[in-house]
Amino acid sequence: MKNKIYLVLVLISIISCTKTKKDIRNNADTTTEAIAINNESVKSETQPDIKNWYDAIIADYIKKSDNQLIKLALKNKEQVEWLLDRTEKTDSTNYYIFNIGQNVMDENNTNPRFTSDGWIYIDSLSKIVYEYDLPNDSLIVWKNKHFQQ
């Protein structure tokens, strides 16, 4: 009887370990990706050799944005970064939602946090960039004044 109980316990522990390993692998696939731009360089902090199709679009947005917080950060030579927050699926398209800002910390290198300068949505089908208007809770098409189609 004891042998059967030990066998059942061993099987349960093996099954639970394999499930945990799958959960860890799935969580690793969905981690937030941090990207940074400082002057002309674009690099992924998590995967330096891999660039996504939206990296160039976001870098262009940051360089040409009318967002005063982003302009100020670039003027002060701060490293502007973007984080892929989530994707949102609608009836007509999928949006990639990015938080644009900087990593900051206190003077003694404590209390690290990400300060947000703005949010953008990118339509995955048309590659159109939308700025999120927080007070009105709406999306506004970003008109790139430097490149007219």
Short mmCIF file of C-alpha atoms in Angstrom, two decimals:
data_model
loop_
_atom_site.label_atom_id
_atom_site.label_comp_id
_atom_site.label_asym_id
_atom_site.label_seq_id
_atom_site.Cartn_x
_atom_site.Cartn_y
_atom_site.Cartn_z
CA MET A 1 0.00 0.00 0.00
CA LYS A 2 2.83 2.38 0.91
CA ASN A 3 4.53 1.66 -2.42
CA LYS A 4 1.39 2.65 -4.32
CA ILE A 5 1.08 5.89 -2.38
CA TYR A 6 4.74 6.74 -3.06
CA LEU A 7 4.27 5.96 -6.74
CA VAL A 8 1.20 8.22 -6.95
CA LEU A 9 3.06 11.04 -5.16
CA VAL A 10 6.03 10.73 -7.51
CA LEU A 11 3.74 10.80 -10.56
CA ILE A 12 1.89 13.86 -9.25
CA SER A 13 5.16 15.71 -8.62
CA ILE A 14 6.45 14.89 -12.13
CA ILE A 15 3.20 16.05 -13.73
CA SER A 16 3.19 19.27 -11.72
CA CYS A 17 6.83 20.00 -12.68
CA THR A 18 6.14 19.60 -16.39
CA LYS A 19 3.10 21.87 -16.17
CA THR A 20 5.12 24.51 -14.33
CA LYS A 21 7.82 24.33 -17.00
CA LYS A 22 5.20 24.92 -19.72
CA ASP A 23 3.77 27.89 -17.79
CA ILE A 24 7.23 29.42 -17.43
CA ARG A 25 7.91 28.95 -21.15
CA ASN A 26 4.57 30.58 -22.07
CA ASN A 27 5.23 33.51 -19.74
CA ALA A 28 8.68 34.00 -21.26
CA ASP A 29 7.12 34.26 -24.73
CA THR A 30 4.79 37.07 -23.64
CA THR A 31 7.23 39.24 -21.69
CA THR A 32 7.19 42.96 -22.33
CA GLU A 33 9.82 44.04 -24.76
CA ALA A 34 11.82 47.17 -23.97
CA ILE A 35 13.26 49.17 -26.83
CA ALA A 36 15.25 52.38 -26.60
CA ILE A 37 16.22 55.24 -28.84
CA ASN A 38 19.00 57.69 -28.10
CA ASN A 39 19.96 59.97 -30.97
CA GLU A 40 20.05 57.73 -34.07
CA SER A 41 20.46 54.30 -32.47
CA VAL A 42 17.65 51.81 -32.09
CA LYS A 43 18.32 48.71 -30.04
CA SER A 44 16.37 46.05 -28.27
CA GLU A 45 17.54 45.52 -24.73
CA THR A 46 16.22 41.98 -24.59
CA GLN A 47 17.23 40.78 -28.07
CA PRO A 48 19.85 43.11 -29.59
CA ASP A 49 19.95 41.47 -33.03
CA ILE A 50 16.20 41.15 -33.59
CA LYS A 51 14.16 44.11 -34.80
CA ASN A 52 10.41 44.05 -35.21
CA TRP A 53 8.61 45.75 -38.06
CA TYR A 54 7.25 48.39 -35.71
CA ASP A 55 10.64 49.50 -34.32
CA ALA A 56 11.37 51.78 -37.30
CA ILE A 57 7.85 53.22 -37.17
CA ILE A 58 8.16 54.07 -33.47
CA ALA A 59 11.67 55.50 -33.89
CA ASP A 60 10.34 57.72 -36.68
CA TYR A 61 7.40 58.76 -34.51
CA ILE A 62 9.73 59.71 -31.63
CA LYS A 63 12.05 61.74 -33.87
CA LYS A 64 9.17 63.62 -35.53
CA SER A 65 6.56 63.74 -32.78
CA ASP A 66 4.84 66.95 -31.72
CA ASN A 67 4.44 65.55 -28.20
CA GLN A 68 6.06 68.18 -25.96
CA LEU A 69 7.27 65.63 -23.38
CA ILE A 70 9.04 63.57 -26.03
CA LYS A 71 10.56 66.70 -27.58
CA LEU A 72 11.83 67.82 -24.17
CA ALA A 73 13.34 64.41 -23.43
CA LEU A 74 15.18 64.41 -26.77
CA LYS A 75 16.34 67.99 -26.24
CA ASN A 76 17.74 67.00 -22.82
CA LYS A 77 19.47 63.99 -24.46
CA GLU A 78 17.53 61.54 -22.34
CA GLN A 79 17.13 57.98 -23.56
CA VAL A 80 13.58 57.66 -24.88
CA GLU A 81 12.28 54.10 -24.70
CA TRP A 82 9.15 52.30 -25.67
CA LEU A 83 7.52 49.32 -24.08
CA LEU A 84 5.11 47.01 -25.84
CA ASP A 85 2.30 47.14 -23.30
CA ARG A 86 -0.21 44.84 -24.97
CA THR A 87 -2.09 44.01 -28.13
CA GLU A 88 -5.74 44.78 -28.56
CA LYS A 89 -7.95 42.96 -31.03
CA THR A 90 -11.00 44.68 -32.49
CA ASP A 91 -13.47 43.58 -35.16
CA SER A 92 -11.47 45.26 -37.92
CA THR A 93 -7.83 45.16 -36.82
CA ASN A 94 -5.22 44.45 -34.16
CA TYR A 95 -3.43 47.25 -32.35
CA TYR A 96 0.01 47.13 -30.81
CA ILE A 97 -0.05 49.48 -27.82
CA PHE A 98 3.20 51.15 -26.77
CA ASN A 99 4.14 53.25 -23.77
CA ILE A 100 6.82 55.82 -24.65
CA GLY A 101 8.95 57.37 -21.90
CA GLN A 102 12.11 56.98 -19.84
CA ASN A 103 13.47 54.80 -17.08
CA VAL A 104 14.30 57.02 -14.10
CA MET A 105 15.45 56.52 -10.53
CA ASP A 106 16.23 58.63 -7.49
CA GLU A 107 19.61 60.30 -6.98
CA ASN A 108 21.01 57.38 -4.97
CA ASN A 109 19.98 54.91 -7.72
CA THR A 110 16.92 53.70 -5.82
CA ASN A 111 13.24 53.59 -6.67
CA PRO A 112 13.52 52.70 -10.39
CA ARG A 113 10.40 53.47 -12.42
CA PHE A 114 9.22 54.18 -15.93
CA THR A 115 7.80 57.63 -16.61
CA SER A 116 5.42 57.86 -19.50
CA ASP A 117 5.55 60.64 -22.10
CA GLY A 118 2.74 59.24 -24.19
CA TRP A 119 0.96 56.24 -25.63
CA ILE A 120 0.64 55.17 -29.25
CA TYR A 121 -1.38 52.49 -30.99
CA ILE A 122 -0.14 50.96 -34.24
CA ASP A 123 -2.61 49.24 -36.56
CA SER A 124 -0.97 45.92 -37.43
CA LEU A 125 -2.64 45.78 -40.85
CA SER A 126 -2.30 49.32 -42.20
CA LYS A 127 0.74 50.31 -40.06
CA ILE A 128 -1.01 53.59 -39.19
CA VAL A 129 0.10 55.24 -35.94
CA TYR A 130 -2.52 56.62 -33.56
CA GLU A 131 -1.73 58.86 -30.61
CA TYR A 132 -3.76 58.17 -27.50
CA ASP A 133 -5.58 61.28 -26.29
CA LEU A 134 -5.88 60.64 -22.56
CA PRO A 135 -8.34 63.44 -21.60
CA ASN A 136 -10.79 62.44 -24.35
CA ASP A 137 -10.06 58.69 -24.17
CA SER A 138 -9.73 58.52 -27.94
CA LEU A 139 -7.26 57.75 -30.70
CA ILE A 140 -6.00 60.44 -33.08
CA VAL A 141 -4.29 59.54 -36.34
CA TRP A 142 -0.69 60.76 -36.22
CA LYS A 143 -0.05 62.92 -39.23
CA ASN A 144 3.63 62.75 -40.04
CA LYS A 145 4.20 66.29 -41.27
CA HIS A 146 7.69 65.37 -42.44
CA PHE A 147 6.47 62.70 -44.82
CA GLN A 148 3.28 63.27 -46.78
CA GLN A 149 1.99 60.39 -48.88
#
